[in-house]
Coordinates of C-alpha atoms and ligand atoms in Angstrom, one line a residue:
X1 CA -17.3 43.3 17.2
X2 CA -19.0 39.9 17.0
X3 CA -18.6 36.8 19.3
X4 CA -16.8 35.1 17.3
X5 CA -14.6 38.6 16.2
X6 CA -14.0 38.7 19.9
X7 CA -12.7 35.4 20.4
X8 CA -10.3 35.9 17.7
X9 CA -9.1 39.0 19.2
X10 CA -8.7 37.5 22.6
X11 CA -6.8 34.4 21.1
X12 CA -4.4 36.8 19.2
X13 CA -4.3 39.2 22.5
X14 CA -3.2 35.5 24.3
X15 CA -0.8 34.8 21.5
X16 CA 1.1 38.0 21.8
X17 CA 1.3 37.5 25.7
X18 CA 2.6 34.0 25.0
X19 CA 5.2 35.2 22.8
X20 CA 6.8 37.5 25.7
X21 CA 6.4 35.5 29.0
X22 CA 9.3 32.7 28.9
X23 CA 9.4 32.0 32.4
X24 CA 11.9 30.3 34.3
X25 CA 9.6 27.6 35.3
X26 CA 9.0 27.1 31.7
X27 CA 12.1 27.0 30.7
X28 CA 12.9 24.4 33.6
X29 CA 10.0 22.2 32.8
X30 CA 11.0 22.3 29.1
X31 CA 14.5 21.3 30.2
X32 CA 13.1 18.1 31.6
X33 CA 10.9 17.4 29.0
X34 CA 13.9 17.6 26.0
X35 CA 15.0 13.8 26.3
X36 CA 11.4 12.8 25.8
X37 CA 11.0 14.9 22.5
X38 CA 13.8 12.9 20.8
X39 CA 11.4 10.5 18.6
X40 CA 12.7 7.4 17.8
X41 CA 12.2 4.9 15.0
X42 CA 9.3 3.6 16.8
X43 CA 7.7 6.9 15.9
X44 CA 4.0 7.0 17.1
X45 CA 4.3 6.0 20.7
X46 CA 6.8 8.9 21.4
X47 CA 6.3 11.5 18.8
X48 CA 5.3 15.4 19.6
X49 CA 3.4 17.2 17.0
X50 CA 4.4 20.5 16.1
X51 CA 3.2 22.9 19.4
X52 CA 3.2 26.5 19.7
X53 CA 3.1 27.0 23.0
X54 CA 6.4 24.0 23.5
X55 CA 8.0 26.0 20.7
X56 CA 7.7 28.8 22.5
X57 CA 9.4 28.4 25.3
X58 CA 12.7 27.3 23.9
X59 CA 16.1 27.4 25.7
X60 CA 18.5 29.8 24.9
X61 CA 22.0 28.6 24.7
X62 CA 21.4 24.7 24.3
X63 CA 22.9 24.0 21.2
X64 CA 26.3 22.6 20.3
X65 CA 28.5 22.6 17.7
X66 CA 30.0 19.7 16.8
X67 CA 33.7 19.6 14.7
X68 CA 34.1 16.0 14.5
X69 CA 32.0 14.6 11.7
X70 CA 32.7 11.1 9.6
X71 CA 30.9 9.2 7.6
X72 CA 30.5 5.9 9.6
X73 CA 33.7 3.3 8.4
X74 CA 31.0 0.8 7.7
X75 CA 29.1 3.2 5.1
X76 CA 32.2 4.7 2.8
X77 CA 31.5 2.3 0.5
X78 CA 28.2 1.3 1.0
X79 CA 27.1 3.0 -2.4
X80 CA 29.9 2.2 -4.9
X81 CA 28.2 1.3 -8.3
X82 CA 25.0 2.8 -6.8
X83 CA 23.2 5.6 -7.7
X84 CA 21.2 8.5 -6.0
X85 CA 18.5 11.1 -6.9
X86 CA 17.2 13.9 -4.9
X87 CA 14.3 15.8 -5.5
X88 CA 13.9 19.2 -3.5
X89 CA 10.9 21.4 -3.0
X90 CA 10.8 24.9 -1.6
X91 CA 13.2 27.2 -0.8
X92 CA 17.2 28.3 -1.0
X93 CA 17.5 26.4 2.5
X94 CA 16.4 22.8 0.6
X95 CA 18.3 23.6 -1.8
X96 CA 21.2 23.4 0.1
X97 CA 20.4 20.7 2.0
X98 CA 20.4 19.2 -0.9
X99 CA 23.9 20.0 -1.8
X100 CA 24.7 18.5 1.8
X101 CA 22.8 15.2 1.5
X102 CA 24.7 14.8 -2.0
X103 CA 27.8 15.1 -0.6
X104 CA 27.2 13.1 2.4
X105 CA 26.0 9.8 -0.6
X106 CA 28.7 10.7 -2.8
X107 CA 31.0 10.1 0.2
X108 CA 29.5 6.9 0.9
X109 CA 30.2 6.0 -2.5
X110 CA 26.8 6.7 -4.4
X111 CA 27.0 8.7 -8.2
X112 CA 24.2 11.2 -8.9
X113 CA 22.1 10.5 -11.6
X114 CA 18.5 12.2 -13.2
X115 CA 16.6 9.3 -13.6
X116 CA 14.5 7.7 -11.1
X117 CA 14.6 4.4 -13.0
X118 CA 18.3 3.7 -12.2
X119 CA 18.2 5.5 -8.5
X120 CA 19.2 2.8 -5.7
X121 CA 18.4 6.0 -3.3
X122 CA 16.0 8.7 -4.0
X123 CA 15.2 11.0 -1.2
X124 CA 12.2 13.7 -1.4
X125 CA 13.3 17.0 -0.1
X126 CA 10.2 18.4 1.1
X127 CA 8.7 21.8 1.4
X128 CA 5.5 22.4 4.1
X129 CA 5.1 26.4 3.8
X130 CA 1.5 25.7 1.6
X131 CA -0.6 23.7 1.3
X132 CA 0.0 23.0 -2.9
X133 CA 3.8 22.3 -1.7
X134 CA 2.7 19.3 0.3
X135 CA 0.4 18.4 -2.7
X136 CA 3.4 18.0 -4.9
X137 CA 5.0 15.7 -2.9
X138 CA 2.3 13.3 -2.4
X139 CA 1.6 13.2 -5.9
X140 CA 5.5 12.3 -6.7
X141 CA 5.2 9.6 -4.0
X142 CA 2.6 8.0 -6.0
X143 CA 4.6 7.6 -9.0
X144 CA 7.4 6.2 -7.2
X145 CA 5.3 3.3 -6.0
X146 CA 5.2 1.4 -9.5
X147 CA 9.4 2.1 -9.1
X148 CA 9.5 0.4 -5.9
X149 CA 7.6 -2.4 -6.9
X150 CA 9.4 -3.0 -9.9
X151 CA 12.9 -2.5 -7.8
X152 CA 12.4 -3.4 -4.2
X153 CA 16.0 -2.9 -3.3
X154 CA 15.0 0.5 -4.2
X155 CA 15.7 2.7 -1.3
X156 CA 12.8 5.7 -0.8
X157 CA 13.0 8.6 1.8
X158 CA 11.1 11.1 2.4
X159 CA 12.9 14.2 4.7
X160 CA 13.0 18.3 4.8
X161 CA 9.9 20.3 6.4
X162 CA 7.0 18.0 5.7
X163 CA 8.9 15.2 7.6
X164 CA 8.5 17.4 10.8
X165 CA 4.9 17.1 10.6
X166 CA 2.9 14.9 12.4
X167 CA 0.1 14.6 10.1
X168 CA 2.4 14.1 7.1
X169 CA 3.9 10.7 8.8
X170 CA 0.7 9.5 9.9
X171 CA -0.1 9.5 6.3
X172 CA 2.9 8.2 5.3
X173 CA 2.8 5.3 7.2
X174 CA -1.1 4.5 6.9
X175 CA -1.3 5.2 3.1
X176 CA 2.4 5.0 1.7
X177 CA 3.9 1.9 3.4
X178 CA 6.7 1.2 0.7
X179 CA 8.2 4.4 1.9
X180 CA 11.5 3.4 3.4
X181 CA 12.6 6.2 5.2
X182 CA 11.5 9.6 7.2
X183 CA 13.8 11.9 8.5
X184 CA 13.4 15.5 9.8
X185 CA 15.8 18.6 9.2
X186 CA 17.6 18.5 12.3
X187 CA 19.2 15.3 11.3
X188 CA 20.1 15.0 7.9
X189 CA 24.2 14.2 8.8
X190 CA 22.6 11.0 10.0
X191 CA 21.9 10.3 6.7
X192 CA 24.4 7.8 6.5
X193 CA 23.4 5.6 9.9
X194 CA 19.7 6.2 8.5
X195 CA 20.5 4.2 5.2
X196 CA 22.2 1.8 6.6
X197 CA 18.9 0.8 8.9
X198 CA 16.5 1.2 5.9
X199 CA 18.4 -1.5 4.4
X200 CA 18.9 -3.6 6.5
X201 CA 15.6 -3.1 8.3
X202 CA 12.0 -4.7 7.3
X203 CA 10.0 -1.5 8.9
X204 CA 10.0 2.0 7.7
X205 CA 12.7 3.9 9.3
X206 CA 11.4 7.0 11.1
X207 CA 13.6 9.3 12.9
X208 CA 11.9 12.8 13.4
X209 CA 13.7 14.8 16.3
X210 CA 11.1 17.7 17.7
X211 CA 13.6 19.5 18.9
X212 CA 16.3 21.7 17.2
X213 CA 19.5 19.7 16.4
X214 CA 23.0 20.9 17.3
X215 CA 25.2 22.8 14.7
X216 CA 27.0 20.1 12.8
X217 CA 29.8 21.7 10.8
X218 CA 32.6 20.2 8.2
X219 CA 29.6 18.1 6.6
X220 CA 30.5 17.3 3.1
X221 CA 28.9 19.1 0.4
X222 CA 27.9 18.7 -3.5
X223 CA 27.4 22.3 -4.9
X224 CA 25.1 22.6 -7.4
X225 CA 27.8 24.6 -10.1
X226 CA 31.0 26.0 -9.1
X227 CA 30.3 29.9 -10.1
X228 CA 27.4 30.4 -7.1
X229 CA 27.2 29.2 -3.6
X230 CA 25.1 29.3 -0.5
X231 CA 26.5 29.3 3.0
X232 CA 24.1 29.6 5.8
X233 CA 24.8 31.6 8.4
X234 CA 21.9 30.5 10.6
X235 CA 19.5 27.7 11.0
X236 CA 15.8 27.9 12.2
X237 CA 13.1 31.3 13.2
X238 CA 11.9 32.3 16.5
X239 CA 9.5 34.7 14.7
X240 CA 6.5 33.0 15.1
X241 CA 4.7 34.4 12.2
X242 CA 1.1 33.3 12.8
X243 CA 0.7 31.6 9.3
X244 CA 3.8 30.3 9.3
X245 CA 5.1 26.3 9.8
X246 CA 8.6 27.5 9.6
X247 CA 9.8 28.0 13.1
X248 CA 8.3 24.4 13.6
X249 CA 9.5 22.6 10.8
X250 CA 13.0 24.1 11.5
X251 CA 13.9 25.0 15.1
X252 CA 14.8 27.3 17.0
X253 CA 17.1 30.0 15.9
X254 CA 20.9 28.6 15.9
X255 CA 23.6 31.1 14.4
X256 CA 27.1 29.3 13.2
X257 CA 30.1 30.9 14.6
X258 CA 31.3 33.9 12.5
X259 CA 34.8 32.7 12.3
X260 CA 33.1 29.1 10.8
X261 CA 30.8 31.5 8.2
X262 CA 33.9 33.2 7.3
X263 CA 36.3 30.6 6.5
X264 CA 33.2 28.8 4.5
X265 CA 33.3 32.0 2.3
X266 CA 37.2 32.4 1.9
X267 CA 37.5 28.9 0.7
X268 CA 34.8 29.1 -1.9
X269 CA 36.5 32.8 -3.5
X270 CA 39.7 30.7 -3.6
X271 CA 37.8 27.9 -5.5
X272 CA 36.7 30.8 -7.6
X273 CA 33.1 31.0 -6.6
X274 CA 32.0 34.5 -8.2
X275 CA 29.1 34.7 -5.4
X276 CA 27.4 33.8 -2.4
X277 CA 24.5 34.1 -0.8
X278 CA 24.5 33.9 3.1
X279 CA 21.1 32.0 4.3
X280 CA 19.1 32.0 7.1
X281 CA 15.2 31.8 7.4
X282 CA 15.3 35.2 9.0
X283 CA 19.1 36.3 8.7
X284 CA 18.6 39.6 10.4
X285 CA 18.6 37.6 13.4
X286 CA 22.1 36.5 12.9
X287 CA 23.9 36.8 16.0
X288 CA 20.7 36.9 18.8
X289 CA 21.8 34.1 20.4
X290 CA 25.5 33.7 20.3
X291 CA 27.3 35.1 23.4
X292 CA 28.8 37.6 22.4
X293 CA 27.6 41.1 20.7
X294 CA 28.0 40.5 17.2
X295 CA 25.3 40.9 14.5
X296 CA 24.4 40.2 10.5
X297 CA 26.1 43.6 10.1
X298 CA 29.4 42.9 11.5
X299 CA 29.3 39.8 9.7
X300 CA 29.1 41.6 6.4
X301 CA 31.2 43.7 7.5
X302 CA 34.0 41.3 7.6
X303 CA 32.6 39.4 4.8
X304 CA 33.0 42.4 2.2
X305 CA 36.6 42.0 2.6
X306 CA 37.2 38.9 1.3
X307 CA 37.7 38.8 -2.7
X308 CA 34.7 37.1 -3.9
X309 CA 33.0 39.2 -6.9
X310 CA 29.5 39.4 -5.3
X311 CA 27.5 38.7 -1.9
X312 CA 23.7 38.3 -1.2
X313 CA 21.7 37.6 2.0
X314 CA 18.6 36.2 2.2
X315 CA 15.8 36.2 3.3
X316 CA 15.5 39.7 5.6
X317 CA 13.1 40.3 8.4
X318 CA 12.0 43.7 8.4
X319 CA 12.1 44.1 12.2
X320 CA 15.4 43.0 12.6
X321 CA 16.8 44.9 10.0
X322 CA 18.8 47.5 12.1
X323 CA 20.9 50.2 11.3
X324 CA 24.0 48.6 11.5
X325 CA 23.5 46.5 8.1
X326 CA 22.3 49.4 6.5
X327 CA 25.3 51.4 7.3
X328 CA 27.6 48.6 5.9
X329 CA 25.7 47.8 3.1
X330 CA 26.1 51.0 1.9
X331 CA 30.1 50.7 1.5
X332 CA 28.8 48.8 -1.7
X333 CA 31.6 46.8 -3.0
X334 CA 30.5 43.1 -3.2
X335 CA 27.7 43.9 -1.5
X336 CA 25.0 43.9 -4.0
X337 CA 22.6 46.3 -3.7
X338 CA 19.7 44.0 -3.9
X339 CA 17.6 43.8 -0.8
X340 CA 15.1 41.0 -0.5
X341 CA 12.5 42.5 2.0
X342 CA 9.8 40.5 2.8
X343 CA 6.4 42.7 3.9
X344 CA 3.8 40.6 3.5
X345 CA 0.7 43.3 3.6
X346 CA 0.5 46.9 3.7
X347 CA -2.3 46.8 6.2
X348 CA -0.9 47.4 9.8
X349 CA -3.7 45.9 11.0
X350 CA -3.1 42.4 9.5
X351 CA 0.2 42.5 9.8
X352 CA -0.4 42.9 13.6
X353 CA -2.4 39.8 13.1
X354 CA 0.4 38.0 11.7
X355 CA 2.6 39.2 14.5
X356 CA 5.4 40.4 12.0
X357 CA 5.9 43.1 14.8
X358 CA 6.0 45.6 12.6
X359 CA 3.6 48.7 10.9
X360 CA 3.0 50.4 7.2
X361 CA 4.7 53.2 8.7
X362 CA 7.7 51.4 9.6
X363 CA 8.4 49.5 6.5
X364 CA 8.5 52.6 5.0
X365 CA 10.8 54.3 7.3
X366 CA 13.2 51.5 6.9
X367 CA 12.6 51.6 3.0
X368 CA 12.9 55.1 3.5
X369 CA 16.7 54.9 5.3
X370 CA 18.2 52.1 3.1
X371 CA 16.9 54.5 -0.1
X372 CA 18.5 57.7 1.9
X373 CA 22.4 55.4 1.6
X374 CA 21.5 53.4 -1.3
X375 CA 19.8 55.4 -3.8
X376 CA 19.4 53.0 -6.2
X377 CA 19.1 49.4 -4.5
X378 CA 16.7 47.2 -5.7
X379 CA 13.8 46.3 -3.3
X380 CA 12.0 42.8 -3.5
X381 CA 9.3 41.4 -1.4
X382 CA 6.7 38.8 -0.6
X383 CA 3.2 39.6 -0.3
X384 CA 0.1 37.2 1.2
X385 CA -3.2 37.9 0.1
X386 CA -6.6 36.8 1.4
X387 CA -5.1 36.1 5.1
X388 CA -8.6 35.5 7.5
X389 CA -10.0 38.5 8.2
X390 CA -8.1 40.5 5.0
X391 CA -11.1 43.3 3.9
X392 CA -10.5 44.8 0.2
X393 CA -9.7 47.9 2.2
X394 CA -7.0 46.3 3.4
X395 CA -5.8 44.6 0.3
X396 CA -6.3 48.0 -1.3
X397 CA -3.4 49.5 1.3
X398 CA -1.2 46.1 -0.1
X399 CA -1.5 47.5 -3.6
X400 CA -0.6 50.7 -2.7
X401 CA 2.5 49.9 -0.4
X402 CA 3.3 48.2 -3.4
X403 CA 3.5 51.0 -5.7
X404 CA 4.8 53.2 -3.0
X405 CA 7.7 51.3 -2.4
X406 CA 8.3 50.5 -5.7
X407 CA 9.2 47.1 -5.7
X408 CA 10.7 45.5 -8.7
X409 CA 9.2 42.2 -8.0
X410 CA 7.4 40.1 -5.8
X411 CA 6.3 36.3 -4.9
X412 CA 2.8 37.0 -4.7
X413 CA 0.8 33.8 -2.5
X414 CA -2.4 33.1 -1.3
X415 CA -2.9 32.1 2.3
X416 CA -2.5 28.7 2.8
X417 CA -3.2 27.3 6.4
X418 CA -1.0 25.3 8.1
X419 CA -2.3 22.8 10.7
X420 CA -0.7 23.5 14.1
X421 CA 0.1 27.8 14.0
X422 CA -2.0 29.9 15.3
X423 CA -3.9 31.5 11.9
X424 CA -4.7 28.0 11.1
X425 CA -6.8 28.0 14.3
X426 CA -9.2 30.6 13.0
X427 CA -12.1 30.6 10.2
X428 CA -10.3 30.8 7.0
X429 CA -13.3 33.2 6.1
X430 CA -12.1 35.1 2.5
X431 CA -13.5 33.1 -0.5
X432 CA -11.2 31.7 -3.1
X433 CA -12.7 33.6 -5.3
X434 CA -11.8 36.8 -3.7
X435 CA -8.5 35.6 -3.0
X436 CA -7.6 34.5 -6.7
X437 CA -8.9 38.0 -7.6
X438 CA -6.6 39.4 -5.3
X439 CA -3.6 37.8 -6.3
X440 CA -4.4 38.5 -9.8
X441 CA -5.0 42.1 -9.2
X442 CA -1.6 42.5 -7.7
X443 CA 0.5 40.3 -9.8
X444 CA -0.6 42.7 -12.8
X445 CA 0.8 45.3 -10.7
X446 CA 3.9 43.2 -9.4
X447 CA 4.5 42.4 -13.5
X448 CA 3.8 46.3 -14.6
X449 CA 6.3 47.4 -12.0
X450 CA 9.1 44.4 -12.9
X451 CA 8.5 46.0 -16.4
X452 CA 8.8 49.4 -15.9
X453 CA 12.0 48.5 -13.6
X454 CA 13.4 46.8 -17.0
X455 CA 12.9 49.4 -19.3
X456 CA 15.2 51.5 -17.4
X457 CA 18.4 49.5 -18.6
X458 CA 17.8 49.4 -22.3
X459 CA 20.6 51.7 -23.6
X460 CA 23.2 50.6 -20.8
X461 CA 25.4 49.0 -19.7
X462 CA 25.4 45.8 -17.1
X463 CA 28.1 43.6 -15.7
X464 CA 26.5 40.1 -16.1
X465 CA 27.5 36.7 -14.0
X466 CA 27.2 34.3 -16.9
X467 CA 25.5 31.3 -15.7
X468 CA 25.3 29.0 -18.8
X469 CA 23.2 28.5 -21.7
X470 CA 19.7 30.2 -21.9
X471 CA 17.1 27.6 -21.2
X472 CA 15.2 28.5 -24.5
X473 CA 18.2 28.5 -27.0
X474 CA 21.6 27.1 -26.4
X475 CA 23.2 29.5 -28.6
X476 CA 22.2 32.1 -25.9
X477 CA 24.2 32.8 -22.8
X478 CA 22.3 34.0 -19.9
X479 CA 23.3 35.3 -16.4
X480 CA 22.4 37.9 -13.7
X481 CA 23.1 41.5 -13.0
X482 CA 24.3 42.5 -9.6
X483 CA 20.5 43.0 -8.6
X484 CA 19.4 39.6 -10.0
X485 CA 17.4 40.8 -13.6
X486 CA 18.2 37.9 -15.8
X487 CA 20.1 38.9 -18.9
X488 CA 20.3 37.3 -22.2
X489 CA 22.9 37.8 -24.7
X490 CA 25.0 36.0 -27.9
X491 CA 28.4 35.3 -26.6
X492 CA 31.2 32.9 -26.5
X493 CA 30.6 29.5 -24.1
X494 CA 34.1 30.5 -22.8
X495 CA 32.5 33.3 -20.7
X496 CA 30.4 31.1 -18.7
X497 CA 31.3 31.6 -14.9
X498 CA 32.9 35.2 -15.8
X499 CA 31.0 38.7 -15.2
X500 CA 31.2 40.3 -18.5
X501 CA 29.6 43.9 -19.6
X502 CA 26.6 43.8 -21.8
X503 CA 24.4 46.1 -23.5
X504 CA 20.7 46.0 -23.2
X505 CA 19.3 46.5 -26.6
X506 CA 15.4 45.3 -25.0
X507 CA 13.3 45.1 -21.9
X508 CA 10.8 42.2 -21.5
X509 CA 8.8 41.8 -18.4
X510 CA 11.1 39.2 -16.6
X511 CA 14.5 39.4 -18.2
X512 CA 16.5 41.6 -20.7
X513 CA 18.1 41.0 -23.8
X514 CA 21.8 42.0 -24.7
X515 CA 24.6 42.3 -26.9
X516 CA 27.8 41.5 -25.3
X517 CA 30.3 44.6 -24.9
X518 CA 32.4 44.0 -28.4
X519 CA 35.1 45.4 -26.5
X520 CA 35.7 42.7 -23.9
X521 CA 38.8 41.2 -24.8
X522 CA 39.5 40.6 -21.4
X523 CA 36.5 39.9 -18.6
X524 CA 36.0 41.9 -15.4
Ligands
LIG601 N1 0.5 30.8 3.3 C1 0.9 31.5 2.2 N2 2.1 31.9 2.1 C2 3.0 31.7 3.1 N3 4.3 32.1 3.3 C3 4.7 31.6 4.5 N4 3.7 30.9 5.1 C4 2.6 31.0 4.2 C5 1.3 30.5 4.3 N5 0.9 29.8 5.4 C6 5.0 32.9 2.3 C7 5.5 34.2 3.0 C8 7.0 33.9 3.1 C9 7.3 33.1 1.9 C10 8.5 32.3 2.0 O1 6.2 32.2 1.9 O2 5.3 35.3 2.1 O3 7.8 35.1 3.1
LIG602 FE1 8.1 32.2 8.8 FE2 9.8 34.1 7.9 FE3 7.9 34.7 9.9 FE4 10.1 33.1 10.4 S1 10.1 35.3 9.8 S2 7.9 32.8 11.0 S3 10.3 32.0 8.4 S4 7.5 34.1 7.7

């Protein structure tokens, strides 16, 4: 082992320490410290950049949830004849911000529209997990600058996971001063209060809070479709992956109340939602931190009994994933046997590096007992290659986890470090070049394996939720199975929103073409 090897090892040794000792004192001292953390509109003299070790040492049972929210009198009809456009980056958790912040302007008045030429509001709903996400961003910023001169009523926000950063509103204010707004993720229900400031004010409105919001339930909500919807079920990650921004740019763990989760559910089946998914950034957490002994299992548990066609879960942690869920996902029913399982590497050694807190070995025993109850659930994953230190024996042991598993799919990314967590911290010392061979390497495998996965339904028979119209031709209808492969098939627009069987006639790499069951006079 080299010096510098060494000093790597010893940070990581003080990292996995860190992670266990919460001490009362720190606890205490956090305590006092929480008021400060609030940062105001006045931004820079108070703000807190994202910290591990603050992070860290987060309080337990802190968090209230609050009942009681209203739009503000003053902003119901702040946006009638006005417009609004979001754009959102990322993950399933934008997403449904999104739908949140849609429904909190359409309350105040505002109409949705596509184009940014006739926006009044556009807000930026921002992803920080790599580096090419915050990339994206900046590059739409720029072309809303010509906008904003053209229209300076126009109002701009930027909010979601880059907002969190420290280094993201620094640039923001040095380099993109027509911005009008910046607000983080624990504050998005003060949406309403926030627009009513940047219009009325001459400075750009900042309001970041460091620390982890309350739970703020009731707020309105625009879903994106009425056949699919996503509830979450918790907010935040106490993981502390060492690549990972996540845990900063979204708090502390926070799990809603399973009566609240449950009554979301029951009133979207009796809108006629054929699905949900139940999100969290690390659902298998569900429950940690509420007072009572309840987990994502029980949840389910009650959850498969309410008459809603289909139910999904994402994303899993595999160390959290106990025996509990497995047991009740294997009563089936609407709970789809598609697991989304996250693993990262096959190499024990980097994922001890990455503190996922798990090995090889027991990813495969946990593959091993879902498999033993589900026989034929679909297994998904995420994989990181090139992480510092990643050899090509190590990669090698990625590829064959990969096969060994047999996973249908995977979102394959490269490392990407993120300014403030630990991996970031140490040399980023695998070239690009190796990396992009890497990635290439294993998506041939990762597009082999979806294909050989697809080829096993030609000849049967799937029950499809039809989405809509196939992006390619409109005369095509195009849906999912119970374990998400896209299906394509000629049919009637009237079956849109139902689950109707089809026959695969052929298997492509990403999605299968159908013929719908001739049959169906009546859909399932
Ligand atoms: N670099 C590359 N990929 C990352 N992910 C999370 N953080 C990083 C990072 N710093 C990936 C992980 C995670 C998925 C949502 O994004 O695979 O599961
Ligand atoms: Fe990030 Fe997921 Fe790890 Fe949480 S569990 S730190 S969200 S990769």
């Amino acid at each position: 082992m080299n010096e510098k090897q060494r000093k790597e090892a010893n940070e990581i040794k003080e990292y996995s320490a860190d992670v266990k000792s919460e001490s009362n004192n720190n606890l205490n001292r956090l305590k006092n410290m929480e008021s400060d953390e609030l940062i105001g509109k006045y931004f820079q003299s108070t703000y807190q950049p994202p910290n591990l070790k603050k992070a860290k040492k987060r309080l337990k049972k802190d968090v209230d949830i609050h009942y009681d929210f209203s739009i503000p009198e003053e902003m119901k009809e702040i946006g009638k004849d006005k417009k609004f456009l979001i754009r959102t980056y990322g993950c399933q958790m934008n997403e449904h911000d999104t739908e949140v912040m849609a429904g909190l302007l359409t309350d105040m008045g505002y109409q949705i529209t596509e184009d940014t030429k006739e926006a009044d509001v556009v807000l930026l709903n921002t992803c920080a997990i790599r580096e090419n996400a915050e990339n994206k961003v900046f590059g739409e910023i720029g072309h809303l600058k010509p906008l904003k001169l053209e229209n300076p009523d126009m109002i701009i926000g930027v909010c979601g996971c880059m907002s969190q950063e420290e280094s993201v509103v620094n640039r923001i204010l040095q380099k993109h001063p027509f911005i009008d707004m910046i607000f983080g993720t624990h504050n998005i229900h003060r949406l309403p209060s926030l627009l009513k400031e940047a219009m009325f004010s001459k400075a750009m409105v900042v309001e970041v809070w460091s620390k982890e919001g309350d739970i703020i339930e009731n707020l309105p909500k625009v879903r994106k479709g009425n056949i699919k919807a996503w509830v979450n079920i918790m907010y935040g990650c106490d993981k502390f992956c060492t690549y990972c921004i996540v845990p900063y740019t979204r708090g502390k763990e926070r799990s809603r109340l399973p009566e609240d989760i449950i009554q979301e559910v029951r009133h979207l089946a009796a809108q006629g939602y054929q699905e949900v998914t139940l999100l969290g950034q690390n659902v298998n957490a569900y429950g940690k931190d509420l007072e009572f002994d309840y987990g994502l299992g029980d949840l389910m548990d009650e959850i498969r009994k309410i008459d809603i066609p289909r139910v999904r879960f994402t994303t899993s942690h595999p160390r959290d994933f106990d025996d509990r869920l497995i047991e009740v996902l294997a009563q089936g029913g609407n709970l789809v046997d598609h697991i989304h399982l996250p693993v990262q590497s096959g190499s024990s050694e980097v994922l001890r590096i990455m503190a996922r807190r798990y090995t090889r070995e027991s990813y495969l025993e946990l593959v091993r007992k879902i498999r033993e109850v589900m026989p034929n659930a679909t297994l998904t994953t995420d994989i990181i290659v090139g992480f510092p230190n990643e050899t090509d024996e190590q990669f090698e042991e990625t590829m064959t986890l990969m096969r060994e598993v047999g996973f249908e799919s995977a979102y394959t990314f490269i490392y990407s470090p993120r300014e403030g967590t630990p991996a970031a911290r140490w040399e980023d010392n695998i070239p690009m070049e190796v990396k992009k061979e890497r990635l290439q390497r294993l998506n041939k495998l990762v597009n082999e394996q979806s294909k050989q996965a697809m080829e096993k339904y030609e000849g049967t028979i799937v029950n499809v939720l039809v989405e809509g119209e196939s992006k390619k031709d409109p005369e095509v209808l195009s849906g999912y199975t119970e374990r998400n492969k896209l299906v394509n098939f000629r049919a009637p627009k009237s079956f849109i929103g139902k689950i109707v069987p089809v026959k695969i006639t052929n298997a492509k790499t990403w999605s299968l073409d159908g013929e719908l069951v001739e049959e169906t006079s009546e859909v399932l």
